[in-house]
Coordinates of C-alpha atoms and ligand atoms in Angstrom, one line a residue:
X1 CA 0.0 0.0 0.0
X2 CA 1.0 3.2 -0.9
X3 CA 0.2 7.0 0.7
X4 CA 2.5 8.4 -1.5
X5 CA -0.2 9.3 -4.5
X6 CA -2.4 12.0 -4.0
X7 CA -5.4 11.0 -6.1
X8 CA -6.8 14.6 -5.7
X9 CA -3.8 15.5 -7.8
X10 CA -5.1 12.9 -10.5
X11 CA -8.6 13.8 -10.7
X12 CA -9.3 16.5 -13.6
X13 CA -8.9 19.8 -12.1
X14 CA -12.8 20.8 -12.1
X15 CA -13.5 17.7 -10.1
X16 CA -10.9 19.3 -7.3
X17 CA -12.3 22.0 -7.1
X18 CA -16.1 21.0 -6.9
X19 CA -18.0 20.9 -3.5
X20 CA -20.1 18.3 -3.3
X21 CA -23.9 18.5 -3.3
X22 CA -25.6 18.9 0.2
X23 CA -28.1 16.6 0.6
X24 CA -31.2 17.5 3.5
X25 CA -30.5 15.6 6.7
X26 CA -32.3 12.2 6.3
X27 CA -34.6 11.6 9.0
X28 CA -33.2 8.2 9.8
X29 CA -29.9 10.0 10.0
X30 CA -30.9 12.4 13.3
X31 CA -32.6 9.2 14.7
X32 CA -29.7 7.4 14.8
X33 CA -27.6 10.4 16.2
X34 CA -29.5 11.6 18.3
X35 CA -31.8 9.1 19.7
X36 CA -34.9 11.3 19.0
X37 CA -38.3 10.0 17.3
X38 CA -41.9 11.5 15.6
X39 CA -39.0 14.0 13.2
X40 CA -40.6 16.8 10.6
X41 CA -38.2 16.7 7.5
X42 CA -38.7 20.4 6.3
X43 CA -35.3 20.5 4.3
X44 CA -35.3 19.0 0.6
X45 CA -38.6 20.9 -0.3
X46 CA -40.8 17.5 -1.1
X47 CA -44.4 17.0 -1.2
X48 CA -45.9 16.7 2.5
X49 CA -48.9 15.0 1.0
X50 CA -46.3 12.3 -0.4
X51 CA -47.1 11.3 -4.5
X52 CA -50.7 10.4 -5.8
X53 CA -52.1 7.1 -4.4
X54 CA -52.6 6.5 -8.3
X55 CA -49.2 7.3 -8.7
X56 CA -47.9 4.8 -6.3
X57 CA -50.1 1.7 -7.3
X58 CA -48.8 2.2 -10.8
X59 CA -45.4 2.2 -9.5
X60 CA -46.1 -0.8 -7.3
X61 CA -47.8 -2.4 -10.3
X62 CA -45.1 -1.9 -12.8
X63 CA -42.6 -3.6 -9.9
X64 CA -43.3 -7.1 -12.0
X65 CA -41.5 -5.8 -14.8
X66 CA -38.4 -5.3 -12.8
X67 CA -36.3 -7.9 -14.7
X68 CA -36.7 -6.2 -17.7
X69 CA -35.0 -2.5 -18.9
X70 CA -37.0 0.3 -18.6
X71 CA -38.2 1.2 -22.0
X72 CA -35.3 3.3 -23.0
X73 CA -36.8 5.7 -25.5
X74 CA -39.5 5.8 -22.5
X75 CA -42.7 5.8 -25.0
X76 CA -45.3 6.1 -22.7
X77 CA -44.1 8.9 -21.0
X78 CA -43.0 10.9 -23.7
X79 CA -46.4 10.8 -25.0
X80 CA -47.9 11.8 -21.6
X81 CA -46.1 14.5 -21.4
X82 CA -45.9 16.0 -24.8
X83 CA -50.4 15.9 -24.7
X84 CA -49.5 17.9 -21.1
X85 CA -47.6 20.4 -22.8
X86 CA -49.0 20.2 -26.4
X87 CA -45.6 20.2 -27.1
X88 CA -43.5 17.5 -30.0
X89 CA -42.7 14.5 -28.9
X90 CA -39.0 14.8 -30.6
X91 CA -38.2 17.9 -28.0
X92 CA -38.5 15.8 -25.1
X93 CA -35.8 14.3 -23.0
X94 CA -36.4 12.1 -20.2
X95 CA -33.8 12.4 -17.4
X96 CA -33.7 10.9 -13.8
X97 CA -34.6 13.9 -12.2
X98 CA -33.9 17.2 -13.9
X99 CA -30.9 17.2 -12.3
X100 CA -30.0 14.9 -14.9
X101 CA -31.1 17.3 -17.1
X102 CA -28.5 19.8 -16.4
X103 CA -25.6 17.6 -16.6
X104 CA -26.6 16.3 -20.1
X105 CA -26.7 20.3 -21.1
X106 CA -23.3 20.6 -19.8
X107 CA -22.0 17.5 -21.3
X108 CA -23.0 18.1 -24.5
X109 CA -22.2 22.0 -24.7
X110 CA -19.5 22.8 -21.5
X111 CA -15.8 21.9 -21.3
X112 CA -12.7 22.9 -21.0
X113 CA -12.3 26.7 -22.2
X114 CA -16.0 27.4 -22.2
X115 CA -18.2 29.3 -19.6
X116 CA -21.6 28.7 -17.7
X117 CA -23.0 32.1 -16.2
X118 CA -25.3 31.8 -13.3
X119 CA -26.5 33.5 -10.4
X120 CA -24.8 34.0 -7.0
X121 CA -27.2 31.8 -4.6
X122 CA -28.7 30.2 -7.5
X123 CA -29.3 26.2 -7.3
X124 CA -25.5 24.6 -6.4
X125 CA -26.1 21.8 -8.9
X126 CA -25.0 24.5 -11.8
X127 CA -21.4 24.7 -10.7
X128 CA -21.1 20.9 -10.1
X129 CA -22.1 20.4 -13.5
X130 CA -20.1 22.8 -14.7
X131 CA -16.8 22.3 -12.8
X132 CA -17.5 18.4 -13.2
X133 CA -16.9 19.1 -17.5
X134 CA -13.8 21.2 -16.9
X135 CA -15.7 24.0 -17.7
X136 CA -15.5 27.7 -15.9
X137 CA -17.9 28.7 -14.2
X138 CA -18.8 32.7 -14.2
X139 CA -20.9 33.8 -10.9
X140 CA -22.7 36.9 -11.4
X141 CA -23.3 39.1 -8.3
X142 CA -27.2 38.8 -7.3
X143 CA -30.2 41.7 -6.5
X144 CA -29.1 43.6 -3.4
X145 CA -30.4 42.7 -0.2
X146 CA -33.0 45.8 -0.6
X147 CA -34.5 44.8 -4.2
X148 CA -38.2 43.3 -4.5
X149 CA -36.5 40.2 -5.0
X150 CA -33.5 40.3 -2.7
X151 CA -30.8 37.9 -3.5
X152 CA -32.9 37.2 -6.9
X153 CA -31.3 36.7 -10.3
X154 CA -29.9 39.9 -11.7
X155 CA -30.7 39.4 -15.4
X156 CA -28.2 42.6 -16.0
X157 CA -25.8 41.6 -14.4
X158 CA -25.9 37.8 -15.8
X159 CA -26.1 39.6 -19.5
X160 CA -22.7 41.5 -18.6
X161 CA -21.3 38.5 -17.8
X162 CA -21.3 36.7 -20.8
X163 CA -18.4 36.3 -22.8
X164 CA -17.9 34.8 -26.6
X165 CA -17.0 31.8 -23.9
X166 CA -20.3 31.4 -22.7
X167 CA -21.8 28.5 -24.1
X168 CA -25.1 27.9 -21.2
X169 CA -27.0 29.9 -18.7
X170 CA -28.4 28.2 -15.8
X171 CA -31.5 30.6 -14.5
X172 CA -33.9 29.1 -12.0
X173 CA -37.8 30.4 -11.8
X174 CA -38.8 30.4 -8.9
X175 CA -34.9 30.3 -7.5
X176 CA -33.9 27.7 -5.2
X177 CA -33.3 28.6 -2.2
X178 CA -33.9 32.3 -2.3
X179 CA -37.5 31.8 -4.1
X180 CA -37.0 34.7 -5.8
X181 CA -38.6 34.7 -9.0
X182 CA -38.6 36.4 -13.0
X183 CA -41.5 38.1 -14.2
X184 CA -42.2 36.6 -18.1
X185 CA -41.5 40.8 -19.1
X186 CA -38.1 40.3 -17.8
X187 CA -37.3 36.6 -18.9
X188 CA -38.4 37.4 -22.3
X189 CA -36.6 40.2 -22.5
X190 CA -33.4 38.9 -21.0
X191 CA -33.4 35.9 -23.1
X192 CA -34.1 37.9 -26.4
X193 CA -30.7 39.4 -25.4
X194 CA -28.6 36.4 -25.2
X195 CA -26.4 35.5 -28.5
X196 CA -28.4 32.8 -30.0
X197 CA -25.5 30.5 -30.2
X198 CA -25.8 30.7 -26.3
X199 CA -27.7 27.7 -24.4
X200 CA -30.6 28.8 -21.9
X201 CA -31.4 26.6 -19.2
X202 CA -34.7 28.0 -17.9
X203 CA -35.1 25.5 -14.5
X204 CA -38.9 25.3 -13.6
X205 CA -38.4 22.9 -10.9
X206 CA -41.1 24.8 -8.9
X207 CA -43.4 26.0 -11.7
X208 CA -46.4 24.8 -10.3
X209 CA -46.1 26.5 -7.1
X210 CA -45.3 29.7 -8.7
X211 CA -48.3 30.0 -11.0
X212 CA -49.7 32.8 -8.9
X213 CA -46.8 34.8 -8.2
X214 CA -47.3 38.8 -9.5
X215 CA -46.0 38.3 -12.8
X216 CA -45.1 34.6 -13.2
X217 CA -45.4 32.9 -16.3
X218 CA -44.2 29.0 -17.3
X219 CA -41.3 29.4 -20.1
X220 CA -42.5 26.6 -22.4
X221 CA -44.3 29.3 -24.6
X222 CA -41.4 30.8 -25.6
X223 CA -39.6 27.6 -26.6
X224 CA -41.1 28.4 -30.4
X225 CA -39.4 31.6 -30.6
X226 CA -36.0 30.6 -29.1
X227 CA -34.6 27.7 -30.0
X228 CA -31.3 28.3 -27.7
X229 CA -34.1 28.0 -24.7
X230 CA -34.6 24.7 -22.7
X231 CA -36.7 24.1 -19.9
X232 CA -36.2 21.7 -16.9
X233 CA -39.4 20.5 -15.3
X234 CA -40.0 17.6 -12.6
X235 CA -41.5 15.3 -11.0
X236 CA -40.1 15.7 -7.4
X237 CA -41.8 18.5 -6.1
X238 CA -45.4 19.3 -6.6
X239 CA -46.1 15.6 -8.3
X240 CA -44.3 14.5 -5.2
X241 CA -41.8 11.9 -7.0
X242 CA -38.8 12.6 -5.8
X243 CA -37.7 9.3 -4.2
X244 CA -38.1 8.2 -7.8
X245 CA -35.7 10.3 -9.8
X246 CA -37.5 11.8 -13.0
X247 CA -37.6 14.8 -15.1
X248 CA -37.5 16.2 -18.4
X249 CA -36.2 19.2 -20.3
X250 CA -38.2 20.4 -23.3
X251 CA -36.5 22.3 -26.3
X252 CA -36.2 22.0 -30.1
X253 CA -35.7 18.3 -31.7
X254 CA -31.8 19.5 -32.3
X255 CA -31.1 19.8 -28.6
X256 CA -32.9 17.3 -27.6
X257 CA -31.1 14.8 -30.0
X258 CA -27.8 16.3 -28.2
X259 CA -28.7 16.1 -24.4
X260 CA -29.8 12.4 -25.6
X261 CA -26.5 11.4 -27.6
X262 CA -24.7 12.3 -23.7
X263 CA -27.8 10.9 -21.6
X264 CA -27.2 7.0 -20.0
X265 CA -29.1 4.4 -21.6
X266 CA -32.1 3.4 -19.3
X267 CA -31.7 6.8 -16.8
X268 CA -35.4 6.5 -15.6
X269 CA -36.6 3.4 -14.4
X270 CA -39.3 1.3 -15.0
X271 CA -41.4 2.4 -11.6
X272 CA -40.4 6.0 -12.1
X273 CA -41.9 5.8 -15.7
X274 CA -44.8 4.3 -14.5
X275 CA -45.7 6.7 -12.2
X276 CA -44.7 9.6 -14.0
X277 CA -47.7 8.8 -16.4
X278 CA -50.1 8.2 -13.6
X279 CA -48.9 11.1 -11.8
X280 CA -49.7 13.8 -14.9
X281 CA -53.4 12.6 -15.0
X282 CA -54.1 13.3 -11.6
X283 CA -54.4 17.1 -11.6
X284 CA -56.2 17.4 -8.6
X285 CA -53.2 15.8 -6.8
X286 CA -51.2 18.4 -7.8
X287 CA -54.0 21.5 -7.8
X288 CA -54.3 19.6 -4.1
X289 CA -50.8 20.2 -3.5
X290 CA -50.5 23.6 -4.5
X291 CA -53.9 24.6 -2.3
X292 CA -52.6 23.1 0.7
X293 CA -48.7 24.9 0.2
X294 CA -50.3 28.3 -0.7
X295 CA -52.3 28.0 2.9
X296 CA -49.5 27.0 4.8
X297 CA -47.2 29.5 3.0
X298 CA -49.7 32.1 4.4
X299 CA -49.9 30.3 7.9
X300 CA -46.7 30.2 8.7
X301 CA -45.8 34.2 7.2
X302 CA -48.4 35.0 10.0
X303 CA -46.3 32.7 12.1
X304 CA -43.1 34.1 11.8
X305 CA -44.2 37.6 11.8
X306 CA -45.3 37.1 14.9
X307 CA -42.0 35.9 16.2
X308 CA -40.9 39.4 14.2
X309 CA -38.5 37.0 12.0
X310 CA -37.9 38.0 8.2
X311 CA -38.1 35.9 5.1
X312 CA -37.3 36.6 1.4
X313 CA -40.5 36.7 -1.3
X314 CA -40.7 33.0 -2.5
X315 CA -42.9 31.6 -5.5
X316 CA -41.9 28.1 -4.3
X317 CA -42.4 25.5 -1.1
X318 CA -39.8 26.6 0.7
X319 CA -39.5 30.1 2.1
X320 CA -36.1 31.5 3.1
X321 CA -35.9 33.0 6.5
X322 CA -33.6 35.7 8.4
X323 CA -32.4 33.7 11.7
X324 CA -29.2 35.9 12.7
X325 CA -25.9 35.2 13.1
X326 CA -26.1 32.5 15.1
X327 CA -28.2 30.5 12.0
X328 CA -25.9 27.2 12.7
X329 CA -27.3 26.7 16.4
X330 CA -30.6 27.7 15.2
X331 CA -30.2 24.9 12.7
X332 CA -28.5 22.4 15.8
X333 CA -31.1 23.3 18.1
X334 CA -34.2 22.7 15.3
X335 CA -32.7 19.1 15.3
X336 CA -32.6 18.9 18.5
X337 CA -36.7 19.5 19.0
X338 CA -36.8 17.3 16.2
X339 CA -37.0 19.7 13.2
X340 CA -34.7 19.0 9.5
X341 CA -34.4 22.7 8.5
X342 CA -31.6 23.4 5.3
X343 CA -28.9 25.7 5.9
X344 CA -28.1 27.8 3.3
X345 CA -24.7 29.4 4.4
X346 CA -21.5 27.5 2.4
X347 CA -22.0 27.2 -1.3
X348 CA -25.4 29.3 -1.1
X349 CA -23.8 32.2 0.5
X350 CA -26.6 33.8 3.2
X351 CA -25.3 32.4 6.0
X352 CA -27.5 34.4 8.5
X353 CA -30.9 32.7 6.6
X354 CA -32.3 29.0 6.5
X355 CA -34.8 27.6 4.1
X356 CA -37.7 26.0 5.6
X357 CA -39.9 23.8 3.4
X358 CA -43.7 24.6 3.7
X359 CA -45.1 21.6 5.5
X360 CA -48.8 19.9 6.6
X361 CA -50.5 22.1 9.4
X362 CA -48.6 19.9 12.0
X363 CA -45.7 20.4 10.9
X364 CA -45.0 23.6 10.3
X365 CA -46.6 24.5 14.1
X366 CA -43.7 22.5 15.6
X367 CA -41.6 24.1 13.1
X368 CA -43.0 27.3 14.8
X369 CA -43.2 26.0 18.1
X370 CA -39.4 25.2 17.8
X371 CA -38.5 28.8 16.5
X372 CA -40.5 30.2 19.3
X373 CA -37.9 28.5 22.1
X374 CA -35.0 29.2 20.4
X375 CA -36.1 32.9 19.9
X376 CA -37.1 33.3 23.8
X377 CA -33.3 31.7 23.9
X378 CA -32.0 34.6 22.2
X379 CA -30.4 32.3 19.9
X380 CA -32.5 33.0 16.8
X381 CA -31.9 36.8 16.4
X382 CA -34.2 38.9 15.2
X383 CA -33.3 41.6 13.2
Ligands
PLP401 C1 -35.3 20.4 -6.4 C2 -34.7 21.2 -7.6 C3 -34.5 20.5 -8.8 C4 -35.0 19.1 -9.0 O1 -34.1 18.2 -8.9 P1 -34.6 16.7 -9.3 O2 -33.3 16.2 -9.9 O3 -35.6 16.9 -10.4 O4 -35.1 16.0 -8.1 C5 -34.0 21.3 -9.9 N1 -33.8 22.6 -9.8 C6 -34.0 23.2 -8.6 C7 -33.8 24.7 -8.6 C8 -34.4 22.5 -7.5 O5 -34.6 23.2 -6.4

């Protein structure tokens, strides 16, 4: 055995750079360390209603099949999904999660000597994918604290920062974590401005949250006008799927035949397919899901206001909230009473904030209840 090789030194020099994701705590995880039971998980922005019940038999169903490869070209799916969107069959690629998604776009576009441009606090799965193709990725500097949409994309500043390098954008509407969101003036405008050789990654991860939002709009309309545009959508929110791992992008037939040339054969699996389908024709699951995050959203603002605590303006399921200085014992000591919170300091850069996901009724009081303690500790600080 040798110590003698530093396999850092071997990897490619994106890969020693990148930080690895941060994954939500698990709730077995804080069981086993700290011996507590009855845990909220209000960290990875899931579906506290859990997926459709139709969703889940055809799942369970499909499990006989397991033998066999998924259907690679994923038939039934596709179609589902282009008669949800109206949209041609040939633009759509399947990914296991949307997360998937991003990588593919990198692959096929990114590497060495090219650049990605995205926003400071935007989703941290844009420089993985990025750094992970040897490619550079260009940060620009956010909305200021004091803007309508404080720490939001800064679509001025993201247009400055594109070189004759920059092959992708990354933008995310709603944002992740901030939940900060574009209006459709603004993305419409911004995209008409980026060279058409560059790639636009519109990320909808949350679009049917943010369907209300003062001046939301979905991206897919504009896929007809700009055929640099591609939009990430998926199943792990609202359709409450995550466990599952699927996604899809939607663009024009040529991209689409690129991010599939990079994607692995078989990337969504045969239960995840399954309940894809099952999970698009149940729209009062989802317009379920939406009703109930929309009233809790409200519940706990009234909540937190109370408690004269601060959040940012979110179009999502999560909300991002001002807990002081101290946001790593507020984050300890919400474990403690048995709550999974996310920090967002490190890669995300707003170290004094962390995002709460918008829970069921019971949830978010002990959420509450928990902030309530640690406030009357003086360990949340309220600004
Ligand atoms: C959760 C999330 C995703 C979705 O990831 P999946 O791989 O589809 O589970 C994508 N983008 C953003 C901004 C997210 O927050």
């Amino acid at each position: 055995m040798s110590n003698t090789i530093s396999f850092c030194e071997l990897a490619v020099a994106g890969v020693q750079r990148l930080q690895p994701y941060q994954p939500g705590k698990p709730i077995e995880e804080l069981e086993r360390e700290y011996g507590i039971t009855d845990i909220v998980k209000l960290a990875s922005n899931e579906n506290p209603l859990g997926a459709s019940p139709k969703a889940i038999a055809a799942a369970q169903a499909s499990l006989a099949s397991t033998h066999l490869y998924p259907d690679g070209n994923a038939f039934a799916l596709r179609q589902a999904i282009a008669k949800h969107h109206d949209f041609d069959p040939a633009g759509i690629t399947l990914g296991s999660g949307s997360n998937d998604l991003l990588e593919m776009v990198a692959r096929a576009f990114l590497g060495p000597g090219r650049e990605a441009v995205f926003s400071e606090h935007a989703f941290a799965v844009y420089p993985i994918a990025t750094l992970a193709v040897g490619a550079t990725p260009v940060v620009a500097a956010p909305n200021p604290k004091d803007h309508p949409q404080p720490y939001g994309h800064d679509l001025a500043a993201m247009r400055a920062a594109i070189t004759e390098r920059t092959r992708v954008v990354f933008l995310a509407n709603p944002n992740n974590p901030t939940g900060t969101w574009l209006t459709a003036a603004e993305l419409e405008a911004f995209i008409a401005d980026v060279p058409a050789d560059v790639v636009v990654v519109l990320d909808e991860a949350y679009v049917e949250y943010a369907a209300a939002a003062p001046g939301y709009q979905e991206g897919s309309g504009l896929l007809r006008r700009f055929p640099n545009l591609v939009v990430t959508r998926t199943f792990s929110k609202a359709y409450g799927l995550a466990g599952l791992r699927v996604g899809y992008g939607l663009s024009s037939p040529e991209i689409a035949d690129l991010l599939n040339r990079v994607r692995m054969p078989f990337n969504v699996s045969i239960p995840a397919q399954a309940a894809a389908v099952a999970a698009l024709g149940d729209r009062e699951h989802v317009a379920e899901s939406v009703r109930l995050n929309a009233a809790e959203m409200a519940r706990l603002q009234d909540g937190l206001k109370a408690l004269g605590l601060r959040w940012l303006p979110s179009a999502g399921n999560f909300l991002c909230v001002e807990v002081g200085e101290r946001s790593a014992d507020v984050y300890e000591g919400l474990l403690r009473r048995g709550v999974i919170v996310r920090p967002v300091g490190g890669g995300y850069k707003l170290p004094t904030y962390l995002r709460f996901s918008i829970g069921l009724p019971r949830e978010n009081d002990k959420l509450l209840a928990a902030l309530k303690e640690l406030r009357d500790l003086g360990v949340v600080q309220v600004s």
